[in-house]
Short mmCIF file of C-alpha atoms and ligand atoms in Angstrom, two decimals:
data_model
loop_
_atom_site.label_atom_id
_atom_site.label_comp_id
_atom_site.label_asym_id
_atom_site.label_seq_id
_atom_site.Cartn_x
_atom_site.Cartn_y
_atom_site.Cartn_z
CA MET O 223 10.86 -13.38 -8.87
CA PRO O 224 9.37 -15.14 -11.50
CA VAL O 225 6.76 -17.76 -10.63
CA ASP O 226 6.10 -21.00 -12.68
CA VAL O 227 2.87 -22.98 -12.34
CA THR O 228 2.68 -26.50 -13.00
CA ALA O 229 0.00 -29.37 -12.58
CA ASP O 230 2.95 -32.20 -11.57
CA PRO O 231 2.97 -33.86 -8.39
CA LEU O 232 5.39 -31.89 -6.31
CA ALA O 233 7.38 -34.74 -5.38
CA ARG O 234 8.79 -34.64 -8.57
CA SER O 235 9.97 -31.26 -8.62
CA GLU O 236 13.29 -30.29 -8.79
CA ALA O 237 13.29 -27.46 -6.47
CA ALA O 238 15.98 -27.20 -3.40
CA MET O 239 12.82 -26.95 -1.24
CA LEU O 240 9.31 -27.81 -0.97
CA ALA O 241 6.66 -26.26 0.97
CA VAL O 242 3.05 -27.63 2.24
CA ALA O 243 0.84 -26.92 4.85
CA ALA O 244 -1.29 -28.33 7.82
CA TYR O 245 -4.43 -27.07 9.82
CA ALA O 246 -4.60 -27.20 13.17
CA GLY O 247 -6.93 -29.97 14.71
CA ASN O 248 -9.78 -29.23 16.50
CA GLY O 249 -10.85 -31.30 19.39
CA ASP O 250 -9.63 -34.13 21.86
CA GLY O 251 -7.31 -36.37 21.71
CA ASP O 252 -6.24 -37.18 18.18
CA ALA O 253 -8.27 -34.38 16.96
CA VAL O 254 -5.68 -32.01 18.11
CA ALA O 255 -3.29 -33.46 15.82
CA PRO O 256 -2.56 -31.24 12.74
CA VAL O 257 -4.30 -32.25 9.72
CA PRO O 258 -2.12 -32.32 6.64
CA ALA O 259 -3.76 -29.89 3.96
CA GLY O 260 -3.92 -30.24 0.21
CA GLY O 261 -1.07 -32.64 -1.40
CA ALA O 262 0.44 -32.61 1.77
CA ALA O 263 -0.18 -36.40 2.78
CA ALA O 264 1.01 -37.43 -0.50
CA LEU O 265 4.18 -36.19 -0.18
CA GLY O 266 4.84 -37.59 2.89
CA GLU O 267 3.83 -40.93 1.21
CA ALA O 268 6.45 -39.94 -1.35
CA LEU O 269 9.08 -39.56 1.24
CA GLY O 270 7.87 -42.79 2.89
CA ILE O 271 6.48 -41.15 6.15
CA ASP O 272 3.26 -40.62 7.74
CA LEU O 273 3.10 -37.14 7.67
CA ALA O 274 0.49 -36.39 10.27
CA ALA O 275 2.16 -38.74 12.56
CA GLU O 276 5.81 -37.27 12.02
CA LEU O 277 4.09 -33.73 12.57
CA ARG O 278 2.70 -34.78 15.78
CA THR O 279 6.09 -36.38 16.82
CA VAL O 280 8.11 -33.21 16.51
CA GLY O 281 5.57 -31.16 18.31
CA PHE O 282 3.99 -29.38 15.53
CA SER O 283 0.50 -27.93 15.92
CA GLY O 284 -0.48 -26.24 12.78
CA ASN O 285 -1.16 -22.90 14.04
CA ALA O 286 -0.95 -20.28 12.27
CA GLY O 287 2.51 -19.27 10.93
CA GLU O 288 4.32 -22.14 12.74
CA VAL O 289 6.51 -23.93 10.74
CA VAL O 290 8.60 -26.76 10.88
CA ARG O 291 11.32 -28.29 8.56
CA ILE O 292 11.31 -31.86 7.30
CA PRO O 293 14.27 -33.76 6.15
CA THR O 294 13.65 -35.83 2.73
CA ARG O 295 16.92 -38.02 3.24
CA GLY O 296 17.20 -38.42 -0.32
CA ALA O 297 13.52 -39.33 -1.32
CA VAL O 298 12.90 -36.32 -3.39
CA ALA O 299 15.39 -33.95 -5.16
CA ALA O 300 14.27 -31.23 -2.63
CA SER O 301 16.60 -31.68 0.78
CA THR O 302 13.87 -30.14 3.10
CA VAL O 303 10.02 -30.30 2.94
CA VAL O 304 8.73 -26.98 5.09
CA VAL O 305 5.44 -27.57 6.99
CA VAL O 306 3.68 -24.07 7.50
CA GLY O 307 0.58 -24.04 10.07
CA LEU O 308 -2.90 -22.59 8.92
CA GLY O 309 -4.69 -22.77 12.20
CA ALA O 310 -8.19 -24.12 12.47
CA ALA O 311 -9.28 -25.09 8.36
CA ASP O 312 -12.80 -23.41 9.31
CA ARG O 313 -11.10 -20.08 9.86
CA LEU O 314 -8.90 -19.86 7.25
CA THR O 315 -8.99 -16.93 5.20
CA THR O 316 -7.10 -15.67 1.86
CA ASP O 317 -5.37 -12.99 3.74
CA GLY O 318 -4.31 -16.28 6.05
CA LEU O 319 -3.27 -17.74 3.19
CA ARG O 320 -1.47 -14.91 2.27
CA ARG O 321 0.45 -14.78 5.35
CA ALA O 322 1.32 -18.74 5.81
CA ALA O 323 3.13 -17.94 2.45
CA ALA O 324 5.15 -15.34 3.73
CA ALA O 325 6.11 -17.65 6.57
CA VAL O 326 7.12 -19.71 4.20
CA ALA O 327 9.24 -17.39 2.08
CA GLY O 328 10.57 -16.72 5.55
CA ALA O 329 11.97 -20.13 5.85
CA ALA O 330 13.19 -19.99 2.28
CA GLU O 331 15.39 -17.07 2.70
CA ARG O 332 18.61 -19.43 1.64
CA VAL O 333 17.27 -21.29 -1.12
CA PRO O 334 17.32 -20.66 -4.64
CA SER O 335 14.29 -22.57 -5.61
CA LEU O 336 10.90 -23.40 -3.82
CA ALA O 337 7.82 -25.48 -4.97
CA THR O 338 4.45 -25.49 -3.25
CA ASP O 339 0.53 -26.41 -3.38
CA LEU O 340 -0.08 -23.87 -0.90
CA PRO O 341 -3.28 -22.60 -3.00
CA ALA O 342 -4.80 -25.87 -2.31
CA ALA O 343 -5.06 -25.53 1.05
CA LEU O 344 -7.96 -23.14 0.77
CA PRO O 345 -10.05 -25.49 -1.42
CA ASP O 346 -13.16 -23.15 -1.49
CA ALA O 347 -12.02 -19.92 -2.44
CA ASP O 348 -12.09 -18.33 -5.74
CA PRO O 349 -8.81 -20.12 -7.40
CA ALA O 350 -7.54 -17.11 -8.83
CA ASP O 351 -7.87 -15.24 -5.37
CA ALA O 352 -5.77 -18.20 -3.56
CA VAL O 353 -3.29 -18.15 -5.91
CA ALA O 354 -2.91 -14.29 -6.17
CA ALA O 355 -2.60 -14.47 -2.14
CA VAL O 356 0.29 -17.13 -2.34
CA VAL O 357 2.66 -15.19 -4.89
CA GLU O 358 1.63 -11.90 -2.72
CA GLY O 359 2.71 -13.49 0.39
CA ILE O 360 5.89 -15.04 -1.10
CA SER O 361 6.54 -11.78 -2.78
CA LEU O 362 5.70 -9.62 0.28
CA GLY O 363 7.33 -11.91 2.71
CA SER O 364 10.51 -11.62 1.01
CA TYR O 365 10.89 -8.20 0.67
CA ARG O 366 13.91 -6.73 2.95
CA PHE O 367 15.16 -2.92 2.55
CA GLY O 368 18.89 -3.12 2.69
CA THR O 369 20.39 -0.07 1.00
CA TYR O 370 21.24 1.54 3.67
CA ARG O 371 23.37 -1.34 5.53
CA SER O 372 26.75 -1.83 5.18
CA GLU O 373 26.21 -5.47 5.11
CA ALA O 374 23.02 -5.79 2.98
CA PRO O 375 20.10 -8.24 3.98
CA VAL O 376 19.58 -10.69 1.02
CA HIS O 377 16.93 -12.96 0.19
CA ASP O 378 18.10 -15.38 -2.47
CA LEU O 379 14.95 -17.20 -3.28
CA GLU O 380 14.94 -16.74 -7.13
CA THR O 381 11.94 -18.98 -8.46
CA THR O 382 9.00 -20.05 -7.14
CA THR O 383 6.71 -22.88 -8.39
CA LEU O 384 3.11 -23.47 -7.79
CA HIS O 385 1.96 -27.09 -7.89
CA LEU O 386 -2.06 -26.83 -8.75
CA ALA O 387 -4.92 -29.21 -9.86
CA GLU O 388 -5.72 -26.21 -12.34
CA VAL O 389 -3.45 -24.69 -14.26
CA ASP O 390 -5.07 -23.05 -16.97
CA GLY O 391 -6.55 -19.64 -15.49
CA ALA O 392 -3.99 -19.99 -12.89
CA ARG O 393 -1.39 -17.82 -14.94
CA ASP O 394 -3.42 -14.73 -15.42
CA ALA O 395 -3.81 -14.54 -11.44
CA VAL O 396 0.16 -14.84 -11.40
CA ALA O 397 1.09 -12.53 -13.68
CA VAL O 398 -1.66 -9.95 -11.81
CA ALA O 399 -0.34 -11.05 -8.59
CA GLU O 400 3.22 -10.55 -9.50
CA VAL O 401 2.95 -6.96 -10.88
CA ALA O 402 0.88 -5.75 -7.96
CA ALA O 403 2.98 -7.16 -5.33
CA ARG O 404 6.23 -5.72 -7.01
CA ALA O 405 4.13 -2.36 -7.12
CA ALA O 406 3.79 -2.31 -3.63
CA ARG O 407 7.52 -3.28 -3.18
CA TYR O 408 8.68 -0.26 -5.13
CA ALA O 409 5.82 1.70 -2.84
CA ARG O 410 7.53 0.49 0.47
CA ASP O 411 11.37 1.41 -0.96
CA LEU O 412 10.08 4.78 -1.81
CA VAL O 413 8.37 5.15 1.74
CA ASN O 414 11.52 3.33 3.56
CA THR O 415 14.31 5.52 2.17
CA PRO O 416 15.57 8.04 4.50
CA PRO O 417 14.21 11.99 4.17
CA GLN O 418 17.53 13.22 3.20
CA ASP O 419 17.30 11.17 0.10
CA LYS O 420 14.06 12.05 -1.33
CA ARG O 421 13.87 15.73 -1.06
CA PRO O 422 10.98 16.51 -3.32
CA PRO O 423 13.37 17.57 -6.31
CA ALA O 424 14.70 14.37 -6.00
CA LEU O 425 11.77 12.02 -5.37
CA ALA O 426 10.17 13.60 -8.64
CA GLN O 427 13.30 12.91 -10.76
CA GLN O 428 13.46 9.30 -9.36
CA VAL O 429 10.11 8.60 -10.14
CA ALA O 430 10.68 10.20 -13.26
CA GLU O 431 13.53 8.12 -14.12
CA ALA O 432 11.20 5.03 -13.01
CA PHE O 433 9.05 5.68 -15.79
CA ALA O 434 11.22 6.20 -18.41
CA GLY O 435 10.81 3.86 -21.59
CA THR O 436 7.11 2.82 -20.37
CA ASP O 437 3.87 4.69 -21.57
CA VAL O 438 3.63 6.37 -19.11
CA ALA O 439 4.13 10.47 -19.96
CA VAL O 440 5.52 12.35 -16.67
CA ARG O 441 5.24 16.14 -16.40
CA ILE O 442 7.12 17.77 -13.33
CA LEU O 443 5.67 21.25 -12.16
CA ASP O 444 9.06 22.83 -10.62
CA GLU O 445 8.30 26.14 -8.10
CA GLU O 446 8.24 28.61 -11.34
CA ALA O 447 5.47 26.43 -12.63
CA LEU O 448 3.81 26.23 -9.26
CA GLU O 449 3.94 30.06 -9.04
CA ALA O 450 2.71 30.70 -12.25
CA GLY O 451 -0.65 28.21 -11.72
CA GLY O 452 -1.61 29.97 -8.45
CA TYR O 453 -0.81 26.73 -6.51
CA GLY O 454 -0.39 28.44 -2.93
CA GLY O 455 -1.29 25.34 -0.69
CA ILE O 456 1.89 23.46 -1.97
CA LEU O 457 4.26 26.65 -2.15
CA GLY O 458 2.79 27.68 1.47
CA VAL O 459 3.71 23.98 2.83
CA GLY O 460 7.41 23.61 0.86
CA ARG O 461 8.10 27.40 2.14
CA GLY O 462 10.50 26.23 5.01
CA SER O 463 12.53 24.10 3.38
CA SER O 464 15.80 24.78 1.25
CA GLU O 465 14.47 22.52 -1.32
CA PRO O 466 11.55 23.64 -3.16
CA PRO O 467 7.92 21.82 -3.49
CA ARG O 468 7.04 19.93 -6.94
CA LEU O 469 3.98 18.71 -8.45
CA VAL O 470 4.40 15.56 -10.57
CA GLU O 471 1.68 14.32 -13.07
CA LEU O 472 1.80 11.14 -14.38
CA THR O 473 -0.18 10.22 -17.63
CA TYR O 474 -1.21 6.73 -18.79
CA ALA O 475 -3.73 7.06 -21.34
CA PRO O 476 -3.82 3.55 -23.58
CA GLU O 477 -5.75 3.69 -26.94
CA GLY O 478 -9.50 2.98 -26.66
CA ALA O 479 -9.34 3.41 -22.78
CA GLY O 480 -12.87 3.03 -21.55
CA ARG O 481 -12.69 5.52 -18.53
CA HIS O 482 -10.43 8.09 -16.86
CA VAL O 483 -9.59 7.99 -13.17
CA ALA O 484 -7.23 10.28 -11.26
CA LEU O 485 -5.09 9.27 -8.10
CA VAL O 486 -3.59 12.00 -5.85
CA GLY O 487 -0.93 11.34 -3.48
CA LYS O 488 0.32 13.40 -0.10
CA GLY O 489 3.63 13.74 -1.03
CA ILE O 490 5.30 15.31 2.27
CA THR O 491 9.15 14.07 2.12
CA PHE O 492 9.50 14.89 5.88
CA ASP O 493 6.92 16.54 8.17
CA THR O 494 8.16 17.89 10.97
CA GLY O 495 4.96 19.95 11.71
CA GLY O 496 6.68 23.02 10.33
CA ILE O 497 6.27 26.11 12.98
CA SER O 498 3.63 23.76 14.96
CA LEU O 499 6.50 21.60 15.38
CA LYS O 500 5.94 18.07 16.27
CA PRO O 501 7.36 16.72 19.44
CA SER O 502 10.14 14.06 18.48
CA GLU O 503 8.77 11.02 19.35
CA SER O 504 5.91 11.87 16.75
CA MET O 505 8.21 13.00 14.19
CA GLU O 506 10.43 9.73 14.11
CA THR O 507 8.06 7.86 11.14
CA MET O 508 7.57 10.99 9.35
CA LYS O 509 9.55 9.95 6.14
CA MET O 510 6.54 7.94 6.03
CA ASP O 511 4.52 10.86 5.17
CA MET O 512 4.83 10.89 1.30
CA ALA O 513 3.20 7.05 1.49
CA GLY O 514 0.11 8.32 -0.49
CA ALA O 515 2.56 9.68 -3.18
CA ALA O 516 4.59 6.47 -3.12
CA THR O 517 0.88 4.78 -3.73
CA VAL O 518 0.07 6.46 -6.81
CA ALA O 519 3.62 6.08 -8.52
CA ALA O 520 3.27 2.28 -8.14
CA VAL O 521 -0.37 1.88 -8.86
CA VAL O 522 0.57 3.68 -12.45
CA ARG O 523 3.47 1.80 -12.70
CA ALA O 524 1.22 -1.49 -12.48
CA ALA O 525 -1.53 -0.37 -14.61
CA SER O 526 0.72 0.56 -17.12
CA GLU O 527 2.49 -2.94 -17.05
CA LEU O 528 -0.62 -4.54 -17.13
CA ALA O 529 -2.00 -2.69 -20.14
CA LEU O 530 -5.28 -1.82 -17.88
CA PRO O 531 -7.62 -0.04 -20.39
CA VAL O 532 -8.21 2.92 -18.24
CA LYS O 533 -6.66 6.12 -18.75
CA VAL O 534 -4.92 7.05 -15.18
CA THR O 535 -3.77 10.35 -13.83
CA GLY O 536 -1.59 10.40 -10.97
CA LEU O 537 -0.66 13.51 -9.19
CA LEU O 538 2.06 13.53 -6.62
CA ALA O 539 2.09 16.45 -4.90
CA LEU O 540 5.37 16.69 -3.17
CA ALA O 541 7.02 19.18 -0.12
CA GLU O 542 9.11 19.12 2.57
CA ASN O 543 7.32 20.42 5.93
CA MET O 544 10.10 22.55 7.65
CA PRO O 545 10.30 25.13 10.38
CA SER O 546 12.35 28.08 9.63
CA GLY O 547 12.62 32.07 8.96
CA THR O 548 11.01 31.25 5.75
CA ALA O 549 8.53 28.94 6.53
CA THR O 550 4.62 29.73 6.67
CA ARG O 551 3.27 31.25 10.15
CA VAL O 552 0.43 29.98 12.06
CA SER O 553 -2.31 32.28 11.47
CA ASP O 554 -1.00 33.25 7.75
CA VAL O 555 -3.41 33.07 4.82
CA LEU O 556 -2.73 31.31 1.75
CA THR O 557 -4.50 31.27 -1.59
CA MET O 558 -5.41 27.95 -3.20
CA LYS O 559 -5.26 26.83 -6.51
CA GLY O 560 -8.77 28.05 -7.98
CA GLY O 561 -8.88 31.22 -5.63
CA LYS O 562 -10.27 30.07 -2.26
CA THR O 563 -7.93 31.43 0.73
CA VAL O 564 -7.21 29.50 3.84
CA GLU O 565 -6.50 30.36 7.26
CA VAL O 566 -3.44 28.37 8.48
CA ILE O 567 -4.04 27.64 12.06
CA ASN O 568 -1.82 24.73 12.33
CA THR O 569 1.41 24.16 10.33
CA ASP O 570 1.18 20.63 11.25
CA ALA O 571 -2.34 20.49 9.02
CA GLU O 572 -0.18 20.67 5.76
CA GLY O 573 -1.51 17.41 4.02
CA ARG O 574 -4.82 19.04 2.88
CA LEU O 575 -3.02 22.11 1.82
CA VAL O 576 -0.95 20.34 -0.78
CA LEU O 577 -3.90 18.17 -1.48
CA GLY O 578 -6.26 21.00 -2.17
CA ASP O 579 -4.11 22.13 -4.89
CA ALA O 580 -4.00 19.04 -6.50
CA LEU O 581 -7.41 18.09 -6.20
CA VAL O 582 -8.48 21.36 -8.13
CA HIS O 583 -5.86 20.69 -10.74
CA VAL O 584 -6.80 17.48 -11.67
CA CYS O 585 -10.44 18.32 -11.53
CA GLU O 586 -9.47 20.63 -14.39
CA LEU O 587 -8.86 17.45 -16.26
CA GLN O 588 -12.19 16.13 -15.49
CA PRO O 589 -11.76 12.80 -14.64
CA ASP O 590 -14.75 10.14 -14.02
CA ALA O 591 -13.73 9.49 -10.77
CA ILE O 592 -10.52 10.79 -7.94
CA VAL O 593 -9.35 9.05 -5.17
CA ASP O 594 -6.96 10.45 -3.17
CA ILE O 595 -4.52 9.02 -0.83
CA ALA O 596 -3.06 10.65 2.41
CA THR O 597 -1.49 9.90 5.57
CA LEU O 598 -3.54 12.66 6.59
CA THR O 599 -4.58 12.45 10.16
CA GLY O 600 -3.44 11.13 13.71
CA ALA O 601 -6.74 10.99 14.37
CA ALA O 602 -7.51 8.15 11.88
CA VAL O 603 -4.92 5.95 13.75
CA VAL O 604 -6.63 6.52 16.92
CA ALA O 605 -9.70 5.52 15.03
CA LEU O 606 -9.43 2.30 13.76
CA GLY O 607 -5.55 1.54 14.33
CA GLU O 608 -2.89 0.59 12.17
CA LYS O 609 -4.36 -2.28 10.51
CA ILE O 610 -7.95 -0.49 8.84
CA GLY O 611 -8.10 2.34 6.76
CA VAL O 612 -10.57 5.08 6.99
CA LEU O 613 -12.35 5.58 3.77
CA MET O 614 -14.63 9.01 3.16
CA ALA O 615 -16.38 9.32 -0.14
CA SER O 616 -18.41 11.51 -1.92
CA ASP O 617 -20.36 8.52 -3.94
CA ASP O 618 -21.29 5.36 -3.00
CA ASP O 619 -20.99 3.10 -5.69
CA LEU O 620 -16.86 4.52 -5.80
CA ALA O 621 -17.06 3.79 -2.25
CA SER O 622 -18.40 0.18 -1.98
CA ARG O 623 -16.17 -0.89 -5.47
CA LEU O 624 -13.08 0.19 -3.13
CA LEU O 625 -14.15 -1.25 0.40
CA ASP O 626 -14.91 -4.26 -2.13
CA ALA O 627 -11.49 -4.87 -3.48
CA ALA O 628 -9.78 -4.21 -0.07
CA LYS O 629 -11.58 -7.01 0.93
CA HIS O 630 -9.82 -9.31 -1.79
CA THR O 631 -6.80 -7.50 -0.92
CA GLY O 632 -6.07 -8.15 3.02
CA GLU O 633 -6.21 -4.19 3.46
CA PRO O 634 -9.07 -3.14 5.15
CA PHE O 635 -10.84 0.07 4.99
CA TRP O 636 -13.73 1.44 7.04
CA GLN O 637 -15.64 4.19 5.96
CA LEU O 638 -16.22 7.28 7.95
CA PRO O 639 -19.00 9.98 6.70
CA LEU O 640 -18.63 12.73 4.79
CA ALA O 641 -20.47 15.01 7.27
CA THR O 642 -21.38 18.03 5.96
CA GLU O 643 -24.15 18.53 7.64
CA GLN O 644 -23.07 18.10 11.10
CA TYR O 645 -19.07 19.70 11.00
CA GLY O 646 -19.19 21.24 7.71
CA ASP O 647 -19.54 24.81 9.53
CA ARG O 648 -16.37 24.08 11.57
CA LEU O 649 -14.37 24.79 8.07
CA GLU O 650 -15.14 28.35 8.12
CA GLY O 651 -11.87 30.81 8.78
CA SER O 652 -12.20 34.29 10.72
CA ILE O 653 -10.58 36.41 8.30
CA ALA O 654 -10.45 33.76 5.07
CA ASP O 655 -12.82 31.30 3.39
CA LEU O 656 -11.49 28.19 5.47
CA ARG O 657 -9.53 27.29 8.10
CA ASN O 658 -7.17 24.28 7.55
CA SER O 659 -8.03 23.03 11.21
CA GLY O 660 -11.28 22.79 13.43
CA SER O 661 -11.54 21.06 17.14
CA ARG O 662 -9.58 17.78 18.30
CA ALA O 663 -13.01 15.93 17.86
CA ALA O 664 -13.39 14.44 14.43
CA GLY O 665 -10.30 15.62 13.02
CA THR O 666 -10.56 12.70 10.25
CA ILE O 667 -13.93 14.21 9.28
CA PHE O 668 -12.69 17.55 9.57
CA ALA O 669 -9.68 16.75 7.23
CA GLY O 670 -12.06 15.16 4.83
CA LEU O 671 -14.53 17.74 4.24
CA PHE O 672 -11.74 20.27 3.67
CA LEU O 673 -10.13 18.16 0.67
CA HIS O 674 -14.07 18.09 -0.24
CA GLU O 675 -14.12 21.57 -0.68
CA PHE O 676 -11.75 21.27 -3.65
CA VAL O 677 -13.55 18.52 -5.39
CA ALA O 678 -15.81 20.02 -8.21
CA ASP O 679 -19.27 19.40 -8.52
CA GLY O 680 -20.45 16.13 -9.91
CA ILE O 681 -17.01 14.57 -10.28
CA PRO O 682 -16.77 11.31 -7.74
CA TRP O 683 -14.59 11.24 -5.24
CA ALA O 684 -13.04 9.35 -2.72
CA HIS O 685 -10.36 10.06 0.20
CA LEU O 686 -8.09 7.46 1.58
CA ASP O 687 -6.59 8.40 4.87
CA ILE O 688 -3.80 5.79 5.30
CA ALA O 689 -2.03 7.22 8.46
CA GLY O 690 -2.19 4.12 10.39
CA VAL O 691 -1.80 1.36 7.82
CA ALA O 692 1.30 2.80 5.80
CA TRP O 693 3.29 1.88 8.31
CA ALA O 694 3.96 -1.06 10.50
CA ASN O 695 6.03 -0.34 13.96
CA GLU O 696 6.16 -4.57 13.95
CA ALA O 697 6.87 -7.21 11.49
CA ALA O 698 3.51 -9.80 11.31
CA GLY O 699 2.77 -11.97 8.33
CA TYR O 700 4.03 -10.51 5.04
CA GLN O 701 4.62 -7.51 6.61
CA GLY O 702 8.31 -6.33 8.15
CA LYS O 703 8.89 -3.59 10.13
CA GLY O 704 8.05 -0.37 8.34
CA ALA O 705 6.69 0.68 4.87
CA THR O 706 3.55 -1.85 4.15
CA GLY O 707 2.68 -0.46 0.50
CA VAL O 708 -0.81 -0.13 1.55
CA PRO O 709 -3.05 0.28 -0.27
CA VAL O 710 -1.36 -0.17 -3.27
CA ARG O 711 -2.60 -3.78 -4.09
CA THR O 712 -5.90 -2.54 -3.31
CA LEU O 713 -6.04 -0.03 -6.15
CA VAL O 714 -4.79 -2.22 -8.42
CA ARG O 715 -7.41 -4.37 -8.04
CA TRP O 716 -10.20 -1.92 -7.94
CA LEU O 717 -8.61 -0.25 -11.59
CA GLN O 718 -8.80 -4.12 -12.96
CA ALA O 719 -12.43 -4.85 -12.20
CA GLY O 720 -13.77 -2.11 -14.27
N1 BES A 835 1.33 13.44 8.56
C1 BES A 835 0.96 13.87 9.41
C2 BES A 835 -0.70 12.81 10.10
C3 BES A 835 0.14 11.50 10.56
C4 BES A 835 0.01 11.41 12.20
C5 BES A 835 0.56 10.64 10.03
C6 BES A 835 0.39 10.21 12.43
C7 BES A 835 1.19 9.31 10.35
C8 BES A 835 0.97 9.09 12.00
C9 BES A 835 -0.54 14.97 9.71
O1 BES A 835 0.44 15.98 8.50
C10 BES A 835 -0.47 15.83 10.61
O2 BES A 835 0.41 16.67 11.46
N2 BES A 835 -2.01 15.76 11.29
C11 BES A 835 -2.27 16.62 12.78
C12 BES A 835 -3.15 17.47 12.14
C13 BES A 835 -3.85 18.50 13.09
C14 BES A 835 -2.64 19.41 13.60
C15 BES A 835 -5.06 19.15 12.73
C16 BES A 835 -2.84 15.50 13.20
O3 BES A 835 -3.11 14.31 13.18
O4 BES A 835 -2.11 15.78 14.58
MN1 MN A 836 1.75 17.60 9.59
ZN1 ZN A 837 1.99 15.29 7.38
#
């Protein structure tokens, strides 16, 4: 969806719909009336109305997400002005602006063109952040997944024009935000796809096709290559499925890259739990268990589209975790890539097995930093819920850079300790080097500690457990029900920040 930028006043726009904003009033009497934001009052004058009075008359209070349509009666080219509520002015955040932009996108479902001055509603923010929030909110708020409906839901919005006081500089922010939002939409598409259409060989192929004609090299390790390379974790998890696992390696290596970053994604295309079978309700959303891999593909795509001066290796560890006569049994021992042995206490703790192999693989490339992204533990959902992700890291600097990026994108993460000293002994197997599952307590930390065993000393590593944040059970703001695309924008921002 192309976004234009102009310094013209909104009243002169040719767009089919105009959107402005209003804050909720705070106080008694007149002070409870909504307060027009940015150029809203000026647009009202162009329409020949007192916008604040008009809003009060129609019972609009300016609460966050509230939307009202005002007819223009021929005063401007657009037939309608949409006013979106922002809540109290002193509580508005960039993510609040992102959600308001999504509400506008919802109102613009049937119009081809939209013009808005929404970034002006946050005058104290970094202008680039405000512009990015609006572009992302509109793009993500107009996302619809219609592939599997007989009548596909459509969103007709084709162009958006941002009316800004300061146009220079905004163009860059717009361009980056468009790429980041498009990448998040791509990840959402992959995660929303039903599991029958993304079994490991097919998904590997789809991802390879998505990179055809780009400067990203794609290498696919099939089951023979995995066997030859000793990838016992990936093979062990995939063994119960009639479709073999795959390891996909994406390489974006621009000339003169300053550093080399590796991203590793859990790609369980469907997680039944295997022989440690999940109850039906827990399985319902398990097509999303490849959200880490989807994130990696999307971020590499964005890095390439933005021509970021950093080398990125992306690994997608793809397997389908199924129960069958050929499946890995509980108490089987797997030999991972690199030689460590693991006793499979629970076949439902499969993510760490595919990731262990992938981490060993990527460490051999000696990157300057590794970030893995995985829908790893139900315990992460218990701890922080659906809106805050878990971060664990071996390196404080890497952790704080990621957390900082997450603050800007509205995709918050919270750090849990890599508590080797306290819980490290729980990893010990009874007949093998390691066990893949410990006690119920501190399940997320256990999983992180397990992964750490497969990271070479000296390489800064961070682990993002996105079990809670990758999927939304209900729609809110710029998030529909289903895949979220989190943490694609955060990782793009982190790469971009250098
Ligand atoms: N894919 C699940 C984790 C998950 C749960 C993701 C809920 C999203 C929502 C993972 O493979 C899993 O099953 N983990 C087990 C580990 C346990 C057996 C040690 C879990 O969390 O229950
Ligand atoms: Mn599982
Ligand atoms: Zn899983």
